[in-house]
PDB file of C-alpha atoms in Angstrom:
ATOM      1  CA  UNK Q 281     200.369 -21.130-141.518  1.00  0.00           C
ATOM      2  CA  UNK Q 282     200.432 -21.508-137.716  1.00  0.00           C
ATOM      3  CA  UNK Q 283     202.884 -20.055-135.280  1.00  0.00           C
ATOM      4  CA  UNK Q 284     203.737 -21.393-131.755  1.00  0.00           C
ATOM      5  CA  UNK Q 285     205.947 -18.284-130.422  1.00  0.00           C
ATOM      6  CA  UNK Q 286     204.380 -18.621-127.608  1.00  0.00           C
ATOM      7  CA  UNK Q 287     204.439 -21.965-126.718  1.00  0.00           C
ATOM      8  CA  UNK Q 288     205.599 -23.829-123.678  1.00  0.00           C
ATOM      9  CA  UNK Q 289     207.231 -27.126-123.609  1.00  0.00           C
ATOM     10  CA  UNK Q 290     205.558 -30.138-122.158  1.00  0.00           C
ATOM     11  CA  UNK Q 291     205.964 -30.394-118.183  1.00  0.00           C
ATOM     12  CA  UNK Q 292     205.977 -33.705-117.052  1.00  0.00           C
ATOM     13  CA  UNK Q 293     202.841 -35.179-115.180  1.00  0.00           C
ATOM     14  CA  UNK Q 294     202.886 -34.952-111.608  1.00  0.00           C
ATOM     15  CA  UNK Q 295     202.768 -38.546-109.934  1.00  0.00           C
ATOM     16  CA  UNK Q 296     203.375 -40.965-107.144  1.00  0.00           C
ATOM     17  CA  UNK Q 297     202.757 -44.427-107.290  1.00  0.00           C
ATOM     18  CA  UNK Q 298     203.630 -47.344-105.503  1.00  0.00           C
ATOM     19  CA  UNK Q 299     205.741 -50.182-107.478  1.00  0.00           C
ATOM     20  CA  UNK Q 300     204.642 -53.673-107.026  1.00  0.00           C
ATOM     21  CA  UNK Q 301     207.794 -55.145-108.958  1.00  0.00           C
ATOM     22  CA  UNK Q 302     210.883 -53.287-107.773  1.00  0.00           C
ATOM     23  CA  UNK Q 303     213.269 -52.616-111.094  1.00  0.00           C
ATOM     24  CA  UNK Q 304     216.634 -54.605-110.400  1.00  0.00           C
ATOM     25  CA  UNK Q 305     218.610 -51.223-110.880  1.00  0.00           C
ATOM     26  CA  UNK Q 306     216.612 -49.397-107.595  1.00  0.00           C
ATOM     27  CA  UNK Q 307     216.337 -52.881-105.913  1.00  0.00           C
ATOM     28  CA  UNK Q 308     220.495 -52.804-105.645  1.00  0.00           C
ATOM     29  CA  UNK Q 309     220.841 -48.953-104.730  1.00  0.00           C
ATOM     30  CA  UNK Q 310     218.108 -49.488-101.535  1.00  0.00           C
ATOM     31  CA  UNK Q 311     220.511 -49.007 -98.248  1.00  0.00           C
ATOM     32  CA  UNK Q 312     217.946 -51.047 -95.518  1.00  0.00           C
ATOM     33  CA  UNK Q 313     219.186 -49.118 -92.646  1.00  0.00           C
ATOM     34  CA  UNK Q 314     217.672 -46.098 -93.910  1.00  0.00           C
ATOM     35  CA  UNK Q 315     214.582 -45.642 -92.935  1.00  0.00           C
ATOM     36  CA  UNK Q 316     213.582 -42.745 -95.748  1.00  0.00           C
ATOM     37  CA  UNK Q 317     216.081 -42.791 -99.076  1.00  0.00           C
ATOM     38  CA  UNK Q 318     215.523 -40.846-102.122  1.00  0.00           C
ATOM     39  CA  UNK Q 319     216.577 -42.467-105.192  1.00  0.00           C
ATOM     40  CA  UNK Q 320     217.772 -40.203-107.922  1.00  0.00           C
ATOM     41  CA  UNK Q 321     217.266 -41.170-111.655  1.00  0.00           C
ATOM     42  CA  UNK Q 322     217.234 -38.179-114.106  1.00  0.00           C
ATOM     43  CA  UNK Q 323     215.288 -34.112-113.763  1.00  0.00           C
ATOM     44  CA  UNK Q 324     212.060 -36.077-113.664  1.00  0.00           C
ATOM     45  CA  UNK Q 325     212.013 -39.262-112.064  1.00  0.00           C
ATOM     46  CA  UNK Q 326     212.816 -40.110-108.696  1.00  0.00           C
ATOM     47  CA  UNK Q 327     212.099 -43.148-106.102  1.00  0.00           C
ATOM     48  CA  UNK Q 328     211.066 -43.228-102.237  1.00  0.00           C
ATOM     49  CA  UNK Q 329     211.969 -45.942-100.417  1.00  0.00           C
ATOM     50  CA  UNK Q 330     210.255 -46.116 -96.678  1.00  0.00           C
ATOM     51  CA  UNK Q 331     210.578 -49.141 -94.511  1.00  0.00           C
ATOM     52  CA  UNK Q 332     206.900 -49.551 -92.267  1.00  0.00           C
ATOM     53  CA  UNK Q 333     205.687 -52.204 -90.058  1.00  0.00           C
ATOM     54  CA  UNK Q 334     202.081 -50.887 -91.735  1.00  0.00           C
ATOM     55  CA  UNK Q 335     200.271 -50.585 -94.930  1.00  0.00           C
ATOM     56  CA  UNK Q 336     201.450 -47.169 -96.511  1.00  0.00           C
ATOM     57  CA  UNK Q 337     199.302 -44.682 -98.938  1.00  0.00           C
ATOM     58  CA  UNK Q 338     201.002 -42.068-100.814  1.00  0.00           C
ATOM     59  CA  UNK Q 339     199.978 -38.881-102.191  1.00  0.00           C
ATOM     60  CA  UNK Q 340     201.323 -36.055-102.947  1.00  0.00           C
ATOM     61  CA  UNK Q 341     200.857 -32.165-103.680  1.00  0.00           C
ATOM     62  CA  UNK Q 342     202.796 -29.152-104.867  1.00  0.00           C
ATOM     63  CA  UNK Q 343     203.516 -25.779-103.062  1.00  0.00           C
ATOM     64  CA  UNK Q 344     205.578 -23.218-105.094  1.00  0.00           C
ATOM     65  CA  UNK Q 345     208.767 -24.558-106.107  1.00  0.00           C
ATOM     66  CA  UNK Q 346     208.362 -27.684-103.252  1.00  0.00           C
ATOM     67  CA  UNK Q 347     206.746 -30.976-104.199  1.00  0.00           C
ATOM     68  CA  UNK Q 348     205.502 -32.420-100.414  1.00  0.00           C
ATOM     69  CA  UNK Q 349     204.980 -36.029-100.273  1.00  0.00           C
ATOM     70  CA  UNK Q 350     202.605 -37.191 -97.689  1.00  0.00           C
ATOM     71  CA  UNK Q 351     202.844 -40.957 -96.154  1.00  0.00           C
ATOM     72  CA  UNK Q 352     200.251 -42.101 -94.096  1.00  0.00           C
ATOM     73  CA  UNK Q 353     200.643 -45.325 -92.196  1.00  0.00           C
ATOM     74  CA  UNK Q 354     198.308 -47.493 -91.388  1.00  0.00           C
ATOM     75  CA  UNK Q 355     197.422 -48.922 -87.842  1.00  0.00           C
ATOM     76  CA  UNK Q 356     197.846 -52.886 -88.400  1.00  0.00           C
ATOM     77  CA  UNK Q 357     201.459 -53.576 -87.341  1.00  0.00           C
ATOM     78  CA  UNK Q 358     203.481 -56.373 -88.993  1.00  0.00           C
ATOM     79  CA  UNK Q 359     206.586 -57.634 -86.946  1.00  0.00           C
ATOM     80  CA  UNK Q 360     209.479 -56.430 -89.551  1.00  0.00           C
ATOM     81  CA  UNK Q 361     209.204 -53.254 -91.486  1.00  0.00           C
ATOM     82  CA  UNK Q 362     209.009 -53.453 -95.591  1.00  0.00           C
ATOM     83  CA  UNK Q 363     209.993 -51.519 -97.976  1.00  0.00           C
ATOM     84  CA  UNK Q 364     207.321 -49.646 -99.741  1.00  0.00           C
ATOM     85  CA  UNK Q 365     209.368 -48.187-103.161  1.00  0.00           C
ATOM     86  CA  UNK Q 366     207.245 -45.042-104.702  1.00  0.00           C
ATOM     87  CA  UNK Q 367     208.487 -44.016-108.289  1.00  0.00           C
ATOM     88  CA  UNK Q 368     207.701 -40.257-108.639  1.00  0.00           C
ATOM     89  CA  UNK Q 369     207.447 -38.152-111.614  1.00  0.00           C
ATOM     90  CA  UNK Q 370     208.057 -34.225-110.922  1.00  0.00           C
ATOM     91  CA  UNK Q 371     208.660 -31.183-112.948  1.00  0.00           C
ATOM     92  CA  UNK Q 372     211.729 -29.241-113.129  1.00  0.00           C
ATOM     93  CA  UNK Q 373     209.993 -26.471-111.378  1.00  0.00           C
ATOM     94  CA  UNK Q 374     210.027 -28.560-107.950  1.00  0.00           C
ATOM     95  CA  UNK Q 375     213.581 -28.324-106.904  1.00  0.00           C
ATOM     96  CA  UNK Q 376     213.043 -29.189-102.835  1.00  0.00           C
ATOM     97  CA  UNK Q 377     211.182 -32.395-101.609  1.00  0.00           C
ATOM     98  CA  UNK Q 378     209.757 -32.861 -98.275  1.00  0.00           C
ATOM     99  CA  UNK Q 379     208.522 -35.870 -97.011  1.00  0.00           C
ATOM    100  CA  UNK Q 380     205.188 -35.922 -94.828  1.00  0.00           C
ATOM    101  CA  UNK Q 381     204.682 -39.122 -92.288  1.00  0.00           C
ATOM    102  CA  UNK Q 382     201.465 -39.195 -91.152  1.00  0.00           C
ATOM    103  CA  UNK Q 383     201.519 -35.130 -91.406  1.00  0.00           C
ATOM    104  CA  UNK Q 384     204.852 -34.994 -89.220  1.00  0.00           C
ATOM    105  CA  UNK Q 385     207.749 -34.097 -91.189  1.00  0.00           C
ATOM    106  CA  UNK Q 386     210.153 -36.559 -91.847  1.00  0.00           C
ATOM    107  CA  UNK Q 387     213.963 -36.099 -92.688  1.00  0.00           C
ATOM    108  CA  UNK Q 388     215.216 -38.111 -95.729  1.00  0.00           C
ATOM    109  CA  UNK Q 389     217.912 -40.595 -94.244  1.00  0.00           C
ATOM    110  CA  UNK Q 390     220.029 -41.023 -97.778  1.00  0.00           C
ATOM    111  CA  UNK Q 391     220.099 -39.520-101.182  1.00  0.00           C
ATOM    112  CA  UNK Q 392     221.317 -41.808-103.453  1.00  0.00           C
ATOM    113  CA  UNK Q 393     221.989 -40.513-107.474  1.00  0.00           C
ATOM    114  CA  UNK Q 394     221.335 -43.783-109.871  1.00  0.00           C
TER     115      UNK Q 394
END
């Protein structure tokens, strides 16, 4: 017979990854005047929206209870700014997010829940 007293539910995988095809549902809660907006979908799952005139790369790392999401921006300038839409996955244990453009940081413009 086997026991699991001691077991721990499943966390969640910790990712960040750039969506080529933008689900309808975040595509009509993005606010273009905001520069930064954090889209909120359930405990786990969250999407960054950040407007850039360059090519974007996201990564991201965790620091006690904090998940820290670093942006780096590219050189090559377009004209208009895009929006770059990131769909994160987090554990419940990362209650704060900070946002990291090009390792200054960056206030989030809008919180929006879905």
């Amino acid at each position: 017979m086997l026991a699991a007293c001691n077991a721990t539910p499943p966390t969640t995988p910790l990712s960040i990854r750039e969506l080529p095809i933008v689900p309808e549902h975040i595509q009509k809660n993005i606010v273009s005047q905001d520069n930064i907006q954090l889209l909120y979908e359930d405990d786990a799952t969250y999407y960054l929206v950040y407007y850039s005139k360059g090519n974007v790369l996201a990564s991201m790392e965790v620091g006690e209870n904090r998940l820290i999401i670093h942006l780096n921006e590219g050189s090559e300038q377009r004209k208009e700014a895009q929006p770059y839409v990131f769909k994160i996955s987090k554990s419940s244990e990362q209650n704060l997010i900070e946002v990291f453009i090009n390792k200054q940081n960056t206030p989030i413009d809008r919180m929006t829940i879905l």
